[in-house]
PDB file of C-alpha atoms in Angstrom:
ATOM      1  CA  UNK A   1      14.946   0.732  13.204  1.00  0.00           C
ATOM      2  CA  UNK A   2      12.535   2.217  10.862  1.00  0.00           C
ATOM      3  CA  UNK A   3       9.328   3.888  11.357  1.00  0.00           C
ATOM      4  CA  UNK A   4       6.666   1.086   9.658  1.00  0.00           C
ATOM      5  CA  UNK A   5       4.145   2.907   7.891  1.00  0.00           C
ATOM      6  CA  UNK A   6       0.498  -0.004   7.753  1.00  0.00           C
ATOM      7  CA  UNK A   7      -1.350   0.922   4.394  1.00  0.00           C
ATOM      8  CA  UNK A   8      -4.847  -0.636   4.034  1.00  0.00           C
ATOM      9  CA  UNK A   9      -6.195  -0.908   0.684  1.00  0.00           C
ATOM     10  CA  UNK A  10      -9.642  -1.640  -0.932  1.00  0.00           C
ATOM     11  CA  UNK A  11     -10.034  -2.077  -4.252  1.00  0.00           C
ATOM     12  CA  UNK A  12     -13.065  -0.813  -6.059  1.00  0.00           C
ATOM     13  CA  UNK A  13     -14.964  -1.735  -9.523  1.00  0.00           C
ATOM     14  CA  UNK A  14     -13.137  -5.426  -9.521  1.00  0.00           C
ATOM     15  CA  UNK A  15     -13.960  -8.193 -10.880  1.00  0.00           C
ATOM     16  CA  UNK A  16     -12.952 -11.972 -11.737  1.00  0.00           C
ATOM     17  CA  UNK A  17     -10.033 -11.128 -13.723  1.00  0.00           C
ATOM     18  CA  UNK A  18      -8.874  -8.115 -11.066  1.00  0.00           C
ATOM     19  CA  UNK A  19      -9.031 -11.110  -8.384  1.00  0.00           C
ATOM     20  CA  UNK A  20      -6.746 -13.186 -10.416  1.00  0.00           C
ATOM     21  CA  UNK A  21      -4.611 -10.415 -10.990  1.00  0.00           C
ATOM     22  CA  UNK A  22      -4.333  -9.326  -7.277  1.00  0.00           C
ATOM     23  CA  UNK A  23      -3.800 -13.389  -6.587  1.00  0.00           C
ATOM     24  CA  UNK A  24      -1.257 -13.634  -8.936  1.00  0.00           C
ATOM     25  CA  UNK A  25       1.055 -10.116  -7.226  1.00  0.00           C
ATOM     26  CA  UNK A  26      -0.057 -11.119  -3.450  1.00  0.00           C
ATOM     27  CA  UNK A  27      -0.393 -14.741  -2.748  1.00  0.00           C
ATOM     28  CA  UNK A  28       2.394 -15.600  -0.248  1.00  0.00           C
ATOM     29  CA  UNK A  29       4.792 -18.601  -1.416  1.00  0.00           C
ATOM     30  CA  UNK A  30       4.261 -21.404   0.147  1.00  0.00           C
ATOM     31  CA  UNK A  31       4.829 -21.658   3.830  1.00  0.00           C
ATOM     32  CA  UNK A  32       5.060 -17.379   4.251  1.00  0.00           C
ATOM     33  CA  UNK A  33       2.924 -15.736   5.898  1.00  0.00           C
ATOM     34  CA  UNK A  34       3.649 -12.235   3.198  1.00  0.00           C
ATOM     35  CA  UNK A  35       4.575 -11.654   0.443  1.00  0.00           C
ATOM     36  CA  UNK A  36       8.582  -9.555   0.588  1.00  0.00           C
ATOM     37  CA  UNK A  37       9.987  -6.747  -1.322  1.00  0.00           C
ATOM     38  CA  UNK A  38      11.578  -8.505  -4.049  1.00  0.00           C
ATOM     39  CA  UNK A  39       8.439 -10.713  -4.616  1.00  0.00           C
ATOM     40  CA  UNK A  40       5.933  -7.251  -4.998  1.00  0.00           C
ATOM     41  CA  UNK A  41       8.957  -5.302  -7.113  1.00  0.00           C
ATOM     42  CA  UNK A  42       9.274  -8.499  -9.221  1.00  0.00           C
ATOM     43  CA  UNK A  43       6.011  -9.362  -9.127  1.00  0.00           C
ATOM     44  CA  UNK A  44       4.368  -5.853 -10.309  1.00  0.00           C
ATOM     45  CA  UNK A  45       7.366  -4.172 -12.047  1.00  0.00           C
ATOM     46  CA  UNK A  46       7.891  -7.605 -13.873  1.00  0.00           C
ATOM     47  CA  UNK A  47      11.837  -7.270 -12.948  1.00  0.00           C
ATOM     48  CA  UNK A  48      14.005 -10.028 -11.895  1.00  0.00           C
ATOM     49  CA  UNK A  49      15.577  -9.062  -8.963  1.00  0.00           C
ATOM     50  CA  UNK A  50      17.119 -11.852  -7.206  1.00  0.00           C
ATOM     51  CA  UNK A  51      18.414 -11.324  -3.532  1.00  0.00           C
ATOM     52  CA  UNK A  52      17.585 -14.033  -1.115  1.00  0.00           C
ATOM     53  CA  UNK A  53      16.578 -12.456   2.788  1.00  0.00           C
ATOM     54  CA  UNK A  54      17.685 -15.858   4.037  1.00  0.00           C
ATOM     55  CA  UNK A  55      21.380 -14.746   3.363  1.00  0.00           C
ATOM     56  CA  UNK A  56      23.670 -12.502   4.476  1.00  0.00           C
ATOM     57  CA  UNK A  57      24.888  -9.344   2.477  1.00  0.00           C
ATOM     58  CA  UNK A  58      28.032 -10.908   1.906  1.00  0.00           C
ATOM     59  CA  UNK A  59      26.231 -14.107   0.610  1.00  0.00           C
ATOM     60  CA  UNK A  60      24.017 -12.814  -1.549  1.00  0.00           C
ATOM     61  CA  UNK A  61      26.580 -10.470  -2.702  1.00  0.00           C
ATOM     62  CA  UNK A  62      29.525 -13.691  -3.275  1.00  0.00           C
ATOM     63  CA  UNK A  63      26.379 -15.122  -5.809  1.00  0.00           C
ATOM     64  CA  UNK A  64      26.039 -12.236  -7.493  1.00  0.00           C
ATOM     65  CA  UNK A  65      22.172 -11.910  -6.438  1.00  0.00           C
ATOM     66  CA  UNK A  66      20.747  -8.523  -6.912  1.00  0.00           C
ATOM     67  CA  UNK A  67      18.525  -5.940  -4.919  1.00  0.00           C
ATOM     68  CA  UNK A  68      16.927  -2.538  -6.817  1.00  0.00           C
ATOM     69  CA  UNK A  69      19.071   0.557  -5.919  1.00  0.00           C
ATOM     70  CA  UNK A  70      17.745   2.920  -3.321  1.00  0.00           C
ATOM     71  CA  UNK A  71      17.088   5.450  -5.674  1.00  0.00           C
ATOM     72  CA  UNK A  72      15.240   3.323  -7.732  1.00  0.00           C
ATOM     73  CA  UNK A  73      13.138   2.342  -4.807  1.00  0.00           C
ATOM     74  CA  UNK A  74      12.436   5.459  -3.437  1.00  0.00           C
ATOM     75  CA  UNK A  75      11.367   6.709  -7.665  1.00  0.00           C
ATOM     76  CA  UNK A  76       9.215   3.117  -7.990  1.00  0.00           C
ATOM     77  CA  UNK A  77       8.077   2.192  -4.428  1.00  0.00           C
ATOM     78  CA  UNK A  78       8.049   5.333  -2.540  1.00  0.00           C
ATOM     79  CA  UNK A  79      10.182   2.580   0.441  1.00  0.00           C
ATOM     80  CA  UNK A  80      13.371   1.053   0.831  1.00  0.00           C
ATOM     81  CA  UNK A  81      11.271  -2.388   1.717  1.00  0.00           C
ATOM     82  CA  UNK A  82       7.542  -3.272   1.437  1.00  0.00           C
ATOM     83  CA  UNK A  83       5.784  -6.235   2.514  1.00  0.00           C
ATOM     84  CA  UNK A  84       1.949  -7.441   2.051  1.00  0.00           C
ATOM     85  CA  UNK A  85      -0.425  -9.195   3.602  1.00  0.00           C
ATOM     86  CA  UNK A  86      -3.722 -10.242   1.274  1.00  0.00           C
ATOM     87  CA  UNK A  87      -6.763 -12.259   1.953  1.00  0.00           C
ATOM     88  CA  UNK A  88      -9.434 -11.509  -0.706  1.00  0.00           C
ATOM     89  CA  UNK A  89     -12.415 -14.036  -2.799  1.00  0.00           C
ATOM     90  CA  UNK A  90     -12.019 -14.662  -6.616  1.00  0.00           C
ATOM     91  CA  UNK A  91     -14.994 -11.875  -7.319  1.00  0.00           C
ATOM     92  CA  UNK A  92     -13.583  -8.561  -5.249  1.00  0.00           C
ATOM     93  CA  UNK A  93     -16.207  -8.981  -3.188  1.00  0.00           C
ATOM     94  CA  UNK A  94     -13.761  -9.178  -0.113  1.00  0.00           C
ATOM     95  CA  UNK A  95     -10.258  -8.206  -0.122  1.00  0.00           C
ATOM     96  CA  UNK A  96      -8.273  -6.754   2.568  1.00  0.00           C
ATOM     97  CA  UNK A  97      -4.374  -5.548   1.175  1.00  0.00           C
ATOM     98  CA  UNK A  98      -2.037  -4.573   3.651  1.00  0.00           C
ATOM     99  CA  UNK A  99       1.189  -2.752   3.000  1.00  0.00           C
ATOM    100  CA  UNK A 100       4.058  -2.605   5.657  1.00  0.00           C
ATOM    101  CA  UNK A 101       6.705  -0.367   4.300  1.00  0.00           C
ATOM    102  CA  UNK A 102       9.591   1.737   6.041  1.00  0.00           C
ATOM    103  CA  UNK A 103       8.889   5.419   6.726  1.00  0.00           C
ATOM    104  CA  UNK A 104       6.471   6.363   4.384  1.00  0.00           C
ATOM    105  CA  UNK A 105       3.020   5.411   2.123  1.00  0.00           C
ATOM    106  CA  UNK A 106       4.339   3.609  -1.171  1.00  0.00           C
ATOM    107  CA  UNK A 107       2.975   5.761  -3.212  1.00  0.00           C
ATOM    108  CA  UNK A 108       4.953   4.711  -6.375  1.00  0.00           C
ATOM    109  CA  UNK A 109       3.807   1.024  -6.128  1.00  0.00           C
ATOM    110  CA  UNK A 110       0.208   2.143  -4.940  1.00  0.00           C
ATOM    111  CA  UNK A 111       0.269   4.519  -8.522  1.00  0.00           C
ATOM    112  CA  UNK A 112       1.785   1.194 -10.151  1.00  0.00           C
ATOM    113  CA  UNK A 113      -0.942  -0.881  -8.871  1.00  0.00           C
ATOM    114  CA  UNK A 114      -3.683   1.353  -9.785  1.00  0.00           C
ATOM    115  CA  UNK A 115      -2.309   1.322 -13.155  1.00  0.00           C
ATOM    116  CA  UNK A 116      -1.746  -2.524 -13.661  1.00  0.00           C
ATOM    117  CA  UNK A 117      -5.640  -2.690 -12.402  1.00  0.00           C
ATOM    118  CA  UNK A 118      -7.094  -0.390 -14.984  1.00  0.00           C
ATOM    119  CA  UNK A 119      -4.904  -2.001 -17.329  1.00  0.00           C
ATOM    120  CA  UNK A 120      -6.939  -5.061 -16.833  1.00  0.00           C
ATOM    121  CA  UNK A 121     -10.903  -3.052 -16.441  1.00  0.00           C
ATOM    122  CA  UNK A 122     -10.437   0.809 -16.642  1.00  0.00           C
ATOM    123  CA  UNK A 123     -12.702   2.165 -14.170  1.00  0.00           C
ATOM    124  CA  UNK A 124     -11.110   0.055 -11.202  1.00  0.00           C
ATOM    125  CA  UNK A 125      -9.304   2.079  -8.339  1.00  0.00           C
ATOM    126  CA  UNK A 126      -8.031   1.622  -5.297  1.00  0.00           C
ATOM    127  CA  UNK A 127      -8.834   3.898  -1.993  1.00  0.00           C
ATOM    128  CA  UNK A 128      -7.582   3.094   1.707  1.00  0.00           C
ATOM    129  CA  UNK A 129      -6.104   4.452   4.805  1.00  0.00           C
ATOM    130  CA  UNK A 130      -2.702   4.843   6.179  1.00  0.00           C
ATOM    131  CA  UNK A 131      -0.666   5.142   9.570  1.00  0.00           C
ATOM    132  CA  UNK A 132       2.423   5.582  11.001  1.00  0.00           C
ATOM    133  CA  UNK A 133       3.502   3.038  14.361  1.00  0.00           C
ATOM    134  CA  UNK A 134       3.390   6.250  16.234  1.00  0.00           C
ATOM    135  CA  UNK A 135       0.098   7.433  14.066  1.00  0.00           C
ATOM    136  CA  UNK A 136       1.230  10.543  13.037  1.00  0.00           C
ATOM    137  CA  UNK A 137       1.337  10.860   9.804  1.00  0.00           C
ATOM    138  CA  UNK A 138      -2.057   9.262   9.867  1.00  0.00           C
ATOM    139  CA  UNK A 139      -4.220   9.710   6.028  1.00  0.00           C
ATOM    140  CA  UNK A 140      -6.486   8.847   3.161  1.00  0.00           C
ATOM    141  CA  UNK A 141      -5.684   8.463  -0.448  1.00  0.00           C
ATOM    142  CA  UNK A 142      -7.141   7.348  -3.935  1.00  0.00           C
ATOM    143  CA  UNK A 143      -5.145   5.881  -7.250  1.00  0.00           C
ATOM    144  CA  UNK A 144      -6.914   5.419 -10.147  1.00  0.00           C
ATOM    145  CA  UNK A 145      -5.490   4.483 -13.588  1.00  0.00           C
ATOM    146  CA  UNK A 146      -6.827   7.563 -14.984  1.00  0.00           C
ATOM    147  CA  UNK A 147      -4.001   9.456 -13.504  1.00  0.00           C
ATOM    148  CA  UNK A 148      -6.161  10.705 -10.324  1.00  0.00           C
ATOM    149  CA  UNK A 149      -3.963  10.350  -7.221  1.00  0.00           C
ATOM    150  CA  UNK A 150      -4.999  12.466  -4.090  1.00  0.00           C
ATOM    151  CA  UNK A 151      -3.399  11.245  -1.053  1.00  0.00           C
ATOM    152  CA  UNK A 152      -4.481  13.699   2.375  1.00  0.00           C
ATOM    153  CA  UNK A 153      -2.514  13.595   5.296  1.00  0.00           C
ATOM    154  CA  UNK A 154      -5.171  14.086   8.722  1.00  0.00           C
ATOM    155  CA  UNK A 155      -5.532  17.625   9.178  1.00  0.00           C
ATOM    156  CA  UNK A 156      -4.980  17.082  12.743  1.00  0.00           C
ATOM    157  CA  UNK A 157      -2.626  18.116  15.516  1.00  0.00           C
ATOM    158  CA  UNK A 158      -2.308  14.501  16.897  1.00  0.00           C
ATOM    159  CA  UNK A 159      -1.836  14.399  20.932  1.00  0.00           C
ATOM    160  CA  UNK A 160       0.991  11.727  21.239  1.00  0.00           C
ATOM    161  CA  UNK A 161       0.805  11.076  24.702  1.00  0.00           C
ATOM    162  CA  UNK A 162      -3.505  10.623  24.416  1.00  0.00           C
ATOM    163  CA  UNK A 163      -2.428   7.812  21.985  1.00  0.00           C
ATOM    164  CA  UNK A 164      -0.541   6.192  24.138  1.00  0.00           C
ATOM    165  CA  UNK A 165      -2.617   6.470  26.903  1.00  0.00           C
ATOM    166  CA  UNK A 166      -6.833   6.048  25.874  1.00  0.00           C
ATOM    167  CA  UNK A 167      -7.962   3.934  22.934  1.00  0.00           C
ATOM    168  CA  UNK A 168     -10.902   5.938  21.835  1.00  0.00           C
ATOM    169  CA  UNK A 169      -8.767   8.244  21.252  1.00  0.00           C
ATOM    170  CA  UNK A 170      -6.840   6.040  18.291  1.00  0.00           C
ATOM    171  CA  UNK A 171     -10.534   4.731  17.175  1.00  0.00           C
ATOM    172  CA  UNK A 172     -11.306   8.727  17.290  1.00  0.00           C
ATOM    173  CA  UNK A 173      -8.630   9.455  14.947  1.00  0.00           C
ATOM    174  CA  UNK A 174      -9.264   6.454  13.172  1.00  0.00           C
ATOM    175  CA  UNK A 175     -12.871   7.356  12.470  1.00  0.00           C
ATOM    176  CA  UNK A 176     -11.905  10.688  11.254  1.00  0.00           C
ATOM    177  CA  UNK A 177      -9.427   9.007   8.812  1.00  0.00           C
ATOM    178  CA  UNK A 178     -12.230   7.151   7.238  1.00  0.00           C
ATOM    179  CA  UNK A 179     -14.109   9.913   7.140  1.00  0.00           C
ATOM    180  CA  UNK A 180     -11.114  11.530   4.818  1.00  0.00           C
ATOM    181  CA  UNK A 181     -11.165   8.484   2.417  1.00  0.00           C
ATOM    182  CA  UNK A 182     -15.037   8.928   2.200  1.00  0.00           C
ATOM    183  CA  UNK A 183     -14.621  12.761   0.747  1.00  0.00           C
ATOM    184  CA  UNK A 184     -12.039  11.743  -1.148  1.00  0.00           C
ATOM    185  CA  UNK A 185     -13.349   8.852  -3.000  1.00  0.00           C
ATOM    186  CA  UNK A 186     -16.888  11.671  -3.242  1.00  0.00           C
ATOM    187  CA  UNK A 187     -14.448  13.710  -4.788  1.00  0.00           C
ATOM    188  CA  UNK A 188     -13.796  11.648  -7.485  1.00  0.00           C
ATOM    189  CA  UNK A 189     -16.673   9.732  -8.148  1.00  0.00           C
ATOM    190  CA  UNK A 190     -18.328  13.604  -8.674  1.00  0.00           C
ATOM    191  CA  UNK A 191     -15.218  14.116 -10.693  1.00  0.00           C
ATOM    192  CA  UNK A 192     -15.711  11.105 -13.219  1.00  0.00           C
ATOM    193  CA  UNK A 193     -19.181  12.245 -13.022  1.00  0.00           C
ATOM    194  CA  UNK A 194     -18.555  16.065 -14.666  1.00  0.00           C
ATOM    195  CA  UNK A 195     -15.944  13.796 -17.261  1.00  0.00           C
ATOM    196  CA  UNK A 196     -19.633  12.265 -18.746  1.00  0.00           C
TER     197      UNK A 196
END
């Protein structure tokens, strides 16, 4: 089995028509708990990819139903599967976005989200947090739809048996993750601030 990477995302600058937007990519269907990888790649790519999870290979395959090549994940979604989890308010006053993806951050569909957002009001971003099951890589990044992307792995030699072993520890590291995403997002606000 995979490593599964947990990406938390905020979104910042939203508003009522970012909501509907992020409603319309991340609502679950009806009786799901997440939202699946064909779903998001359909959902935000606008492709029709067809493949039902439900089925085995050999089904799916028999009814001709379709899944993106590998390489095209890796290029678009930076994972060979992503899943979601959203709860948010229709003003972007509270959303929480979780990725789950295999390996790595999904940095393709994070950049393709960031883009779809600005799309809709230009100086929305998105900024969050990211770890690994076994935290390490543990990180910060930022996407904006002005083609800013900084993503910062934890400059950190991370103790893997303290992780296992004392939770401050993890809430240590985690602090000093959140620190990261608050230079980074200072970084750009200053940045947008010198583009005046």
């Amino acid at each position: 089995m995979a490593n599964e990477m947990e990406t938390y995302v905020s979104i910042k600058n939203g508003n009522i028509e970012i909501a509907k937007k992020l409603n319309e990519l991340f609502t679950p269907i009806e009786g799901e708990y997440d939202v699946r990888t064909i779903q998001l790649i359909n959902r935000l790519y606008d492709k029709d990819f067809t493949w039902d999870i439900n089925l085995s290979r050999e089904e799916n395959e028999s009814k001709g139903l379709t899944w993106p090549e590998y390489e095209w994940l890796g290029d678009n979604v930076g994972s060979k599967w992503i899943y979601s989890e959203f709860d948010g308010d229709d003003d972007c006053s509270f959303i929480h976005l979780i990725f789950k993806t295999a390996w790595s951050v999904p940095q393709g569909f994070l950049r393709k989200l960031a883009e779809v957002l600005s799309d809709i009001k230009k100086d929305c971003y998105i900024v969050g947090t990211y770890e690994d099951e076994g935290y390490n890589p543990m990180g910060a990044f930022l996407y904006s739809g002005n083609d800013w992307t900084d993503i910062e792995d934890l400059d950190e030699e991370i103790d893997e048996d303290r992780v296992w072993e004392d939770d401050f520890y993890i809430e240590e590291l985690r602090e000093k993750v959140s620190h990261l995403q608050s230079e980074i997002e200072d970084s750009y606000l200053e940045y947008l601030n010198e583009e005046k």
